[in-house]
PDB file of C-alpha atoms in Angstrom:
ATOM      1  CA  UNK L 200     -28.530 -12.761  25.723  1.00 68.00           C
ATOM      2  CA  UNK L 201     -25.328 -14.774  25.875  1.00 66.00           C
ATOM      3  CA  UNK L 202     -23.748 -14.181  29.381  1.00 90.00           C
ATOM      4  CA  UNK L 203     -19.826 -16.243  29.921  1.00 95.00           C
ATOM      5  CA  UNK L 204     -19.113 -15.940  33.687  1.00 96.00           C
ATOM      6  CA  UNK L 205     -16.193 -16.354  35.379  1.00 96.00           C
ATOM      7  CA  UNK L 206     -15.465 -17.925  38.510  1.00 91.00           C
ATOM      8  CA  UNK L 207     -13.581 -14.996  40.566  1.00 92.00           C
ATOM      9  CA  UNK L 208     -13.452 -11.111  39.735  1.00 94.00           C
ATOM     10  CA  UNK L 209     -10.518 -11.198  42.240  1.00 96.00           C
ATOM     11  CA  UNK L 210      -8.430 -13.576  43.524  1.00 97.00           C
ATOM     12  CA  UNK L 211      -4.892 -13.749  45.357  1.00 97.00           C
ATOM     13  CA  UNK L 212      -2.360 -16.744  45.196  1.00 97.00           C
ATOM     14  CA  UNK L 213       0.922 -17.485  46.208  1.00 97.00           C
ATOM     15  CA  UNK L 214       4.073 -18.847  44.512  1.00 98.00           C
ATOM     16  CA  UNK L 215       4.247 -22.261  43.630  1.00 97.00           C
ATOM     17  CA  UNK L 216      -0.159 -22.747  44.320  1.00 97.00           C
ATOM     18  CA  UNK L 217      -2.262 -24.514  41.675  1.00 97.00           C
ATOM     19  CA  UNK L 218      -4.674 -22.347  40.333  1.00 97.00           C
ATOM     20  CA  UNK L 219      -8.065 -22.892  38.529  1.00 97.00           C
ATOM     21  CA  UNK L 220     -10.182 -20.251  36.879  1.00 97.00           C
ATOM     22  CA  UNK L 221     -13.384 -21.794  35.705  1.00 97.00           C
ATOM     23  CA  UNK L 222     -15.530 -20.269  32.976  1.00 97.00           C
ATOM     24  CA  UNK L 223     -19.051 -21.299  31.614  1.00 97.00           C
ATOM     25  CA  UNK L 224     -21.019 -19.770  28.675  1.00 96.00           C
ATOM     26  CA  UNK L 225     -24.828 -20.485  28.376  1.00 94.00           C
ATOM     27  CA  UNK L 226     -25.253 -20.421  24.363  1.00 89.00           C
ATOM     28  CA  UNK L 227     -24.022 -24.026  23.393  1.00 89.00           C
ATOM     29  CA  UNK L 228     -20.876 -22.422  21.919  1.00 90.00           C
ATOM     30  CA  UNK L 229     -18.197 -24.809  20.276  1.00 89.00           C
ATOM     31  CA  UNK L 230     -15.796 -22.621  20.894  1.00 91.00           C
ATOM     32  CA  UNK L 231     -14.570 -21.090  23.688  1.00 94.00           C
ATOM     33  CA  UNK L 232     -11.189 -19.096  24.791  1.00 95.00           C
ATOM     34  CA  UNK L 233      -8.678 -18.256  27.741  1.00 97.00           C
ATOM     35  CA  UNK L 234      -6.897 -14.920  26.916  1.00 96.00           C
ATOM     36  CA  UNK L 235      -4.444 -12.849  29.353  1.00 96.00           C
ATOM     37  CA  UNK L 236      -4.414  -9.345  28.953  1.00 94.00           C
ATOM     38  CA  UNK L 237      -1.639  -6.795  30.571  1.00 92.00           C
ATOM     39  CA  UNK L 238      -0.523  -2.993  29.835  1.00 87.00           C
ATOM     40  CA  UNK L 239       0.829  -2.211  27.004  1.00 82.00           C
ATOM     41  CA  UNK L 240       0.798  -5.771  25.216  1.00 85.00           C
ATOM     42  CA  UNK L 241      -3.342  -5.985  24.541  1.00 86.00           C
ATOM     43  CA  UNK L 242      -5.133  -9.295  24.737  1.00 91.00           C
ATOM     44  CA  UNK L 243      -2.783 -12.119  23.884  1.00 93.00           C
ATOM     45  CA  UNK L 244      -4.364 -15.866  23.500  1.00 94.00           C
ATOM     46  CA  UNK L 245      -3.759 -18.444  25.601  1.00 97.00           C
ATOM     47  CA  UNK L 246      -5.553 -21.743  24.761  1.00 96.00           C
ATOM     48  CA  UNK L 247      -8.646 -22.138  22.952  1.00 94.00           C
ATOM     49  CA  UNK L 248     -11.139 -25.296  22.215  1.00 94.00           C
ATOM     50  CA  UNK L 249     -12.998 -25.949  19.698  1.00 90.00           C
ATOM     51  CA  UNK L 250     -15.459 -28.923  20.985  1.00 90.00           C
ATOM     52  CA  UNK L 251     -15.571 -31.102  24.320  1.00 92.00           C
ATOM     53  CA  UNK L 252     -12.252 -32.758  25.025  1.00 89.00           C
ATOM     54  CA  UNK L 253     -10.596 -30.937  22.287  1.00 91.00           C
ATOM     55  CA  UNK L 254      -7.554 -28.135  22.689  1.00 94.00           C
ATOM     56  CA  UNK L 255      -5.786 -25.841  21.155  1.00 94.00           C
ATOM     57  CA  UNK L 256      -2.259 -24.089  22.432  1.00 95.00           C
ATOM     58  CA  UNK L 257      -2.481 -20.350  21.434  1.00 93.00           C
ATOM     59  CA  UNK L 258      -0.155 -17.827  21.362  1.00 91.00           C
ATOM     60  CA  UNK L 259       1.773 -18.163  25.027  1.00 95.00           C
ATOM     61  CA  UNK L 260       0.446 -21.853  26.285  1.00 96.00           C
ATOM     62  CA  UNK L 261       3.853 -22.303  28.503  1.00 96.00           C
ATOM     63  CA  UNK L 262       2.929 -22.275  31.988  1.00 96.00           C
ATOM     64  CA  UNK L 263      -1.158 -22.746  31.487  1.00 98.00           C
ATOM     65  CA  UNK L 264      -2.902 -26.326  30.710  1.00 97.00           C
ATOM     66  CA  UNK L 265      -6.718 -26.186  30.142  1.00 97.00           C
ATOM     67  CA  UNK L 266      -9.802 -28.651  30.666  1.00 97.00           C
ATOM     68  CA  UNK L 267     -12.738 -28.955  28.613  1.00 96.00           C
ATOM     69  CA  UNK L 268     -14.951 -31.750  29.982  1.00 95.00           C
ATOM     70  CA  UNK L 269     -18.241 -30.174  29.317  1.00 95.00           C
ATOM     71  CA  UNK L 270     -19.131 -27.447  26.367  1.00 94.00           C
ATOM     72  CA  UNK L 271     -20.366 -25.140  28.451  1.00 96.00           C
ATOM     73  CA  UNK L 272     -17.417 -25.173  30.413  1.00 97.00           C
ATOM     74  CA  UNK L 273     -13.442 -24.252  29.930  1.00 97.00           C
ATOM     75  CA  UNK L 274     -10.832 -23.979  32.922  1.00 97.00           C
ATOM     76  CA  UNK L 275      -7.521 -22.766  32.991  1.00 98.00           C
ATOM     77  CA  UNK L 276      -5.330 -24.286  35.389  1.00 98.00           C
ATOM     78  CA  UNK L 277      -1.627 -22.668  36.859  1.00 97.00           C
ATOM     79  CA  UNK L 278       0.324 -25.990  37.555  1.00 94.00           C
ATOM     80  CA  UNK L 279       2.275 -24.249  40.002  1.00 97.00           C
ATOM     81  CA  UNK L 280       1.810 -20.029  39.900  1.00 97.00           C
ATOM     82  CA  UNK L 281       4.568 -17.842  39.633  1.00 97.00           C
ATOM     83  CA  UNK L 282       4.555 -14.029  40.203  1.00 97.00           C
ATOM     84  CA  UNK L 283       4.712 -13.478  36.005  1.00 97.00           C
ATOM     85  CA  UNK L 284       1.658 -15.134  35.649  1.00 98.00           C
ATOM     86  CA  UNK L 285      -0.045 -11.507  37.410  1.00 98.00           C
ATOM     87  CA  UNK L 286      -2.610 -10.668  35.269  1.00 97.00           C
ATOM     88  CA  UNK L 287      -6.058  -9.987  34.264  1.00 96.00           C
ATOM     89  CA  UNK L 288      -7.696 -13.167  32.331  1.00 97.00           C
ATOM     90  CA  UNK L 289     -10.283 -13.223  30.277  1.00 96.00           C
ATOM     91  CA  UNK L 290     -12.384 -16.176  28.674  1.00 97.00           C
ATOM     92  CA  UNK L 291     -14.625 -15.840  25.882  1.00 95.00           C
ATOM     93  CA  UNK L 292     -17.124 -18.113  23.700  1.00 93.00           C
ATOM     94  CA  UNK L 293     -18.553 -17.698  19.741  1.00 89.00           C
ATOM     95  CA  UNK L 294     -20.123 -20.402  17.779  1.00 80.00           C
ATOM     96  CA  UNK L 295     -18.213 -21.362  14.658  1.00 70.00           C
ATOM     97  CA  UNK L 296     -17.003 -19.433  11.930  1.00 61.00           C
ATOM     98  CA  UNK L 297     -20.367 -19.132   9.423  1.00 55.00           C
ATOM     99  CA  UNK L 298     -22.134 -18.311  12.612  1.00 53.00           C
ATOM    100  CA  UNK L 299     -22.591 -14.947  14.282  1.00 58.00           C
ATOM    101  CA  UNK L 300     -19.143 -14.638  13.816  1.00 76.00           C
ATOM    102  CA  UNK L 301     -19.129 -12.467  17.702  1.00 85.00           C
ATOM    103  CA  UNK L 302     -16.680 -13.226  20.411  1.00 89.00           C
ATOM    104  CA  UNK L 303     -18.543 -12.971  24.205  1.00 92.00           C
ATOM    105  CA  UNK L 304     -16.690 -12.171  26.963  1.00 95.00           C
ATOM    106  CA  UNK L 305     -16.584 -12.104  30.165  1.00 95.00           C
ATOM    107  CA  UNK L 306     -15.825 -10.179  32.868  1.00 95.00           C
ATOM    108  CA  UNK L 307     -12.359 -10.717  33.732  1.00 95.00           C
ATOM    109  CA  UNK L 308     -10.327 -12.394  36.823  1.00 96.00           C
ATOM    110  CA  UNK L 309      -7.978 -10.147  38.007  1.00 96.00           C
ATOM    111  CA  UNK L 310      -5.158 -12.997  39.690  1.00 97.00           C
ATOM    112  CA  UNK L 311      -2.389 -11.873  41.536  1.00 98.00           C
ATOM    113  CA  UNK L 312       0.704 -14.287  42.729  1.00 98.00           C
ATOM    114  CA  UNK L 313       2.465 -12.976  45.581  1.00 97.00           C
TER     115      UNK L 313
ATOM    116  CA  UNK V 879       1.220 -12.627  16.965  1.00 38.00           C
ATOM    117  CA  UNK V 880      -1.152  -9.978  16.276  1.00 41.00           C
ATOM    118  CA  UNK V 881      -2.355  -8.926  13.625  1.00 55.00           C
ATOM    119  CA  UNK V 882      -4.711  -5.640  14.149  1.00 66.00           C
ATOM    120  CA  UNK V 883      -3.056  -2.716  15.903  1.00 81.00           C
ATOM    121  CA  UNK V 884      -4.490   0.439  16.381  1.00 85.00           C
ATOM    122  CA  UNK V 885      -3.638   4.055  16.050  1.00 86.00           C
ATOM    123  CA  UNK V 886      -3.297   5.926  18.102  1.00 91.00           C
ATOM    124  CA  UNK V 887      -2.828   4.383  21.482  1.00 90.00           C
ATOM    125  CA  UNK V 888      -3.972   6.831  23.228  1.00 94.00           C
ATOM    126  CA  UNK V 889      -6.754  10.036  22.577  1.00 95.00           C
ATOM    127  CA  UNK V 890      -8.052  12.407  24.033  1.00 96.00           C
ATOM    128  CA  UNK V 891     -11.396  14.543  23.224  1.00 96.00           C
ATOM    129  CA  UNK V 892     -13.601  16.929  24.518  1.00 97.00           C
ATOM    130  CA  UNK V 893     -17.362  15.466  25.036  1.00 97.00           C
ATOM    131  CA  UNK V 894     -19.317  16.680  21.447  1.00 97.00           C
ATOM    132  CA  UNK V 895     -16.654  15.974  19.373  1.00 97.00           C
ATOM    133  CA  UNK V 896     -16.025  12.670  16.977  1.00 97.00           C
ATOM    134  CA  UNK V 897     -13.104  10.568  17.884  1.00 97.00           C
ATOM    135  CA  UNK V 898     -11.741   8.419  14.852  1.00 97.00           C
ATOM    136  CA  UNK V 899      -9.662   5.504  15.640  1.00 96.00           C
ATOM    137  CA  UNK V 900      -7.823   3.217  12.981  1.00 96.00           C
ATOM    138  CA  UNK V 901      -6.712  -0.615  12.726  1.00 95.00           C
ATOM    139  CA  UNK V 902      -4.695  -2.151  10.538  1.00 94.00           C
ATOM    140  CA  UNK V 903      -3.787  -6.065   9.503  1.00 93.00           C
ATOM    141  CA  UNK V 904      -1.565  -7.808   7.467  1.00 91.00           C
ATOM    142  CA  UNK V 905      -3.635 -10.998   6.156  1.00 89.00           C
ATOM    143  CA  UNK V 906      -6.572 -11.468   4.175  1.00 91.00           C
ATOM    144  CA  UNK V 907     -10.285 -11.600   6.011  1.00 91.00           C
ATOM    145  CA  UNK V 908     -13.239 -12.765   6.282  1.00 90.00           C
ATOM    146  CA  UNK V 909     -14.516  -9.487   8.769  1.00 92.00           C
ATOM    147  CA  UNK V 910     -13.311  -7.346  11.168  1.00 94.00           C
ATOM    148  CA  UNK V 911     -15.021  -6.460  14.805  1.00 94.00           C
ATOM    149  CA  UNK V 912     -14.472  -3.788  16.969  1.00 96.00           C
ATOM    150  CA  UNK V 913     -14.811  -4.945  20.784  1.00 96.00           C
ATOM    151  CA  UNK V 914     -14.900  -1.900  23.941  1.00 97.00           C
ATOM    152  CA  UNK V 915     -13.775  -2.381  27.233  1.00 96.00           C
ATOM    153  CA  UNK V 916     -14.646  -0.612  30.382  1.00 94.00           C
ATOM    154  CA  UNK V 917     -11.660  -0.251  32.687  1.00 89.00           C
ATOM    155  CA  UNK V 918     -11.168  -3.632  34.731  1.00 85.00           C
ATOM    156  CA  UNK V 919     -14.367  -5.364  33.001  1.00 89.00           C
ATOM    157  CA  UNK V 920     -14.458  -7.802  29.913  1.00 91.00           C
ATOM    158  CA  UNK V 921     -14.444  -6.963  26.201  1.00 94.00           C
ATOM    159  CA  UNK V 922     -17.931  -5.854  24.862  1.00 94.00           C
ATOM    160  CA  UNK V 923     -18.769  -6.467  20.797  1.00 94.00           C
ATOM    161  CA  UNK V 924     -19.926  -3.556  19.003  1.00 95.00           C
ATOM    162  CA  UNK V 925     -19.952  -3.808  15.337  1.00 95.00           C
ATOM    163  CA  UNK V 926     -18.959  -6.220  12.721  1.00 94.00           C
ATOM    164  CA  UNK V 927     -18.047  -5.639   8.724  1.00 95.00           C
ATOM    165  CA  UNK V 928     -17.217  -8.220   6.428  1.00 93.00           C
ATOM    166  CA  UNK V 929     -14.500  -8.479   4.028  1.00 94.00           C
ATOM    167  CA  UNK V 930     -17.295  -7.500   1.210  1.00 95.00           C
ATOM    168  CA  UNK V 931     -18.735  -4.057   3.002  1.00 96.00           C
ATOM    169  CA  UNK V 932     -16.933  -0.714   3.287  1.00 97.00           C
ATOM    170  CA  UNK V 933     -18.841   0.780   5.607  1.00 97.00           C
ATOM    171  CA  UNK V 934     -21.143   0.271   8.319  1.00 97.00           C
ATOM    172  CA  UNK V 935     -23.084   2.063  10.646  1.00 96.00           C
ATOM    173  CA  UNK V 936     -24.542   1.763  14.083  1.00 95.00           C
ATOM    174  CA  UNK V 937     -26.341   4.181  16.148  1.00 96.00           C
ATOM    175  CA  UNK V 938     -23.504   6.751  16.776  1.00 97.00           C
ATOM    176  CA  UNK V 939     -20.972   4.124  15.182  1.00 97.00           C
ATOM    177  CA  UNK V 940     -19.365   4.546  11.491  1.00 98.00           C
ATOM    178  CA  UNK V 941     -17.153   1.340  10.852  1.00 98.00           C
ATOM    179  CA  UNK V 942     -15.200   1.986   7.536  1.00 98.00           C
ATOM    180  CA  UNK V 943     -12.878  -0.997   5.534  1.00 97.00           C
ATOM    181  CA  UNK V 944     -10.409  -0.998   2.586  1.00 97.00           C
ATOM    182  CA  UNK V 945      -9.233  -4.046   2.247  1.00 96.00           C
ATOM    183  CA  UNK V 946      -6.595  -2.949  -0.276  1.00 95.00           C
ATOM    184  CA  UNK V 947      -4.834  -1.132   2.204  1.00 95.00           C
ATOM    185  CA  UNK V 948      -5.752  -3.588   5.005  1.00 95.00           C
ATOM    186  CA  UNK V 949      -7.427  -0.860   7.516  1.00 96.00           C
ATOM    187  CA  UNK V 950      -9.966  -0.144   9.108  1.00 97.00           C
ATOM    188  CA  UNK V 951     -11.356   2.930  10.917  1.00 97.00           C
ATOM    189  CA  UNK V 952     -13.800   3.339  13.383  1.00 97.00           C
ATOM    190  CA  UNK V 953     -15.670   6.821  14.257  1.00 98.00           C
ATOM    191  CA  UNK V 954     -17.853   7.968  17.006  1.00 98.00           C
ATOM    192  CA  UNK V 955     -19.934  10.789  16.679  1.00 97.00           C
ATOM    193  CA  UNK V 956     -20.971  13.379  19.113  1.00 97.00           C
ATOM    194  CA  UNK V 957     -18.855  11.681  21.964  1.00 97.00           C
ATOM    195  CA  UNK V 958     -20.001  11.564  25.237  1.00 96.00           C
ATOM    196  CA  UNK V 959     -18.287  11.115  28.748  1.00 95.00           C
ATOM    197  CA  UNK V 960     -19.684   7.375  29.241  1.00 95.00           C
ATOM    198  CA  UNK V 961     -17.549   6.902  25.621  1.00 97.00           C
ATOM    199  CA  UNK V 962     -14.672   6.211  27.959  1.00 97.00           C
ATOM    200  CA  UNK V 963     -13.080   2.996  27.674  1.00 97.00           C
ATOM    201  CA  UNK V 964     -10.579   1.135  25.261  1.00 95.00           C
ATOM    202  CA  UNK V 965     -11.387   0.374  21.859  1.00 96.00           C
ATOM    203  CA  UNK V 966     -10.031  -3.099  20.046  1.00 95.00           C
ATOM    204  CA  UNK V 967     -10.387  -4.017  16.489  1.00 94.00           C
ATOM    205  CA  UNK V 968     -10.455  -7.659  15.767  1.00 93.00           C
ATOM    206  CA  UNK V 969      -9.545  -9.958  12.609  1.00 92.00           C
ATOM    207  CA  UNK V 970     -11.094 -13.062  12.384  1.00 87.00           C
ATOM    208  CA  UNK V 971      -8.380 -14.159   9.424  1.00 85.00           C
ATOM    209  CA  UNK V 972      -8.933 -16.366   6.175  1.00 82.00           C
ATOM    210  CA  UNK V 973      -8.875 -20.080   7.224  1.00 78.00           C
ATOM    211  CA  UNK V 974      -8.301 -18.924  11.014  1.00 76.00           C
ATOM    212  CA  UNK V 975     -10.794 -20.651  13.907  1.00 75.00           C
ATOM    213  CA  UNK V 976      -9.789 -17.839  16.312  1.00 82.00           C
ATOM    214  CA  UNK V 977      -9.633 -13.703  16.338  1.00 87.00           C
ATOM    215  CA  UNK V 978      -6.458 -11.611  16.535  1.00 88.00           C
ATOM    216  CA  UNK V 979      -6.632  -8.783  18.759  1.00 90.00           C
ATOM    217  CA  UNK V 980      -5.091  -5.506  18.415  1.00 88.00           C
ATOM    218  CA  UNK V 981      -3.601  -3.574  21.714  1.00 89.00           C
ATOM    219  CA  UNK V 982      -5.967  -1.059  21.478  1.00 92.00           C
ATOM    220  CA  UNK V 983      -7.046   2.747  21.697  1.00 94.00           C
ATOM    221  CA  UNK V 984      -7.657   4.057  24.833  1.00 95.00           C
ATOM    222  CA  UNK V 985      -9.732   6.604  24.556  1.00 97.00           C
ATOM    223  CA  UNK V 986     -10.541   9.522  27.192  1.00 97.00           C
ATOM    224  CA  UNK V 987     -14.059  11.722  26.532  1.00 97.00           C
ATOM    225  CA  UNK V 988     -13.302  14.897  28.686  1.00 95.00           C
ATOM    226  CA  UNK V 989     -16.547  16.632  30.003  1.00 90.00           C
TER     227      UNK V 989
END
């Protein structure tokens, strides 16, 4: 089975503190995704990558840079956290289009700035 | 932007009876998925129909498509309490390397 983990389930930061949430998938994926996700306004897409090195801005990039060194691995980094970034985050992986076509996920950071 | 949203936002059944939930999209496809969520966890995949199929079943799982009127519908039969959670239909769009995600349905089984 494909499992993506994610660093934290929970973690607390303050104004202003860098911030990485690190997420590795185990199936070789190419691609891989950093999503936020808060009431009323559904999963919204952050950055993705589509091979080592390589980056994408999605649809609200401004505030969030990413790292892809290694394929199994994606991290989204808070230059300096503010209380709007709140939120849960999710990261997901799916091998390219032609493949399975299926989106894993996994299980959420729930990151609050204070 | 997103594409997929899903009516209604909110339902409410009692357990036995078949909750229908609906998606619909504005550009052309190459399939659509349907993802569930458990409160607080991450998105779970449950069924996938390409742009060529109109319907699709899965165990308790009826996944319909008209792509002439860009929808989608999803049913679950014979609902039970553990049906709880929020429902999300997905595009994965013509020419697109990533999926659009709807807002969701949440749905509530009561026992």
């Amino acid at each position: 089975d494909v499992k993506v983990t994610q660093s934290s389930r929970y973690l607390v930061k303050r104004t202003g503190e860098k911030v990485f949430l690190e997420c590795v998938q185990d199936m070789d994926h190419e691609n891989m995704f950093w999503y936020r996700q808060d009431p009323g306004l559904g999963l919204r897409l952050i950055y993705f990558s589509y091979d080592v090195k390589m980056k994408e801005k999605g649809d609200i990039p401004e505030g969030y840079s990413v790292s892809r060194e290694k394929k199994e691995r994606f991290s989204l980094i808070l230059e300096s956290a503010s209380t709007n970034q709140t939120s849960m985050y999710l990261c997901a992986s799916r091998a390219p289009s032609g493949g399975t076509d299926t989106q894993y996920f996994g299980p959420g950071t729930r990151l609050t700035v204070l | 932007s997103q594409q997929g949203e899903e009516d209604p936002q909110a339902l409410s059944i009692q357990e036995g009876e078949n909750a229908t939930m609906n998606c619909s999209y504005k550009t052309s496809i190459n399939n659509l998925q349907w993802y569930r969520q458990n409160s607080g966890r991450g998105l779970v995949h449950l069924i996938l129909i390409r742009s060529n199929e109109r319907e699709k079943h899965s165990g308790r799982l009826r996944v319909t498509l008209d792509t002439s009127k860009k929808s989608s519908s999803l049913l679950i039969t014979a609902s039970r309490a553990a049906d709880t959670a929020s429902y999300f239909c997905a595009t994965d769009a013509v020419g697109a390397q990533k999926l659009v995600f709807g807002q969701g349905t949440r749905l509530t089984i009561n026992p």
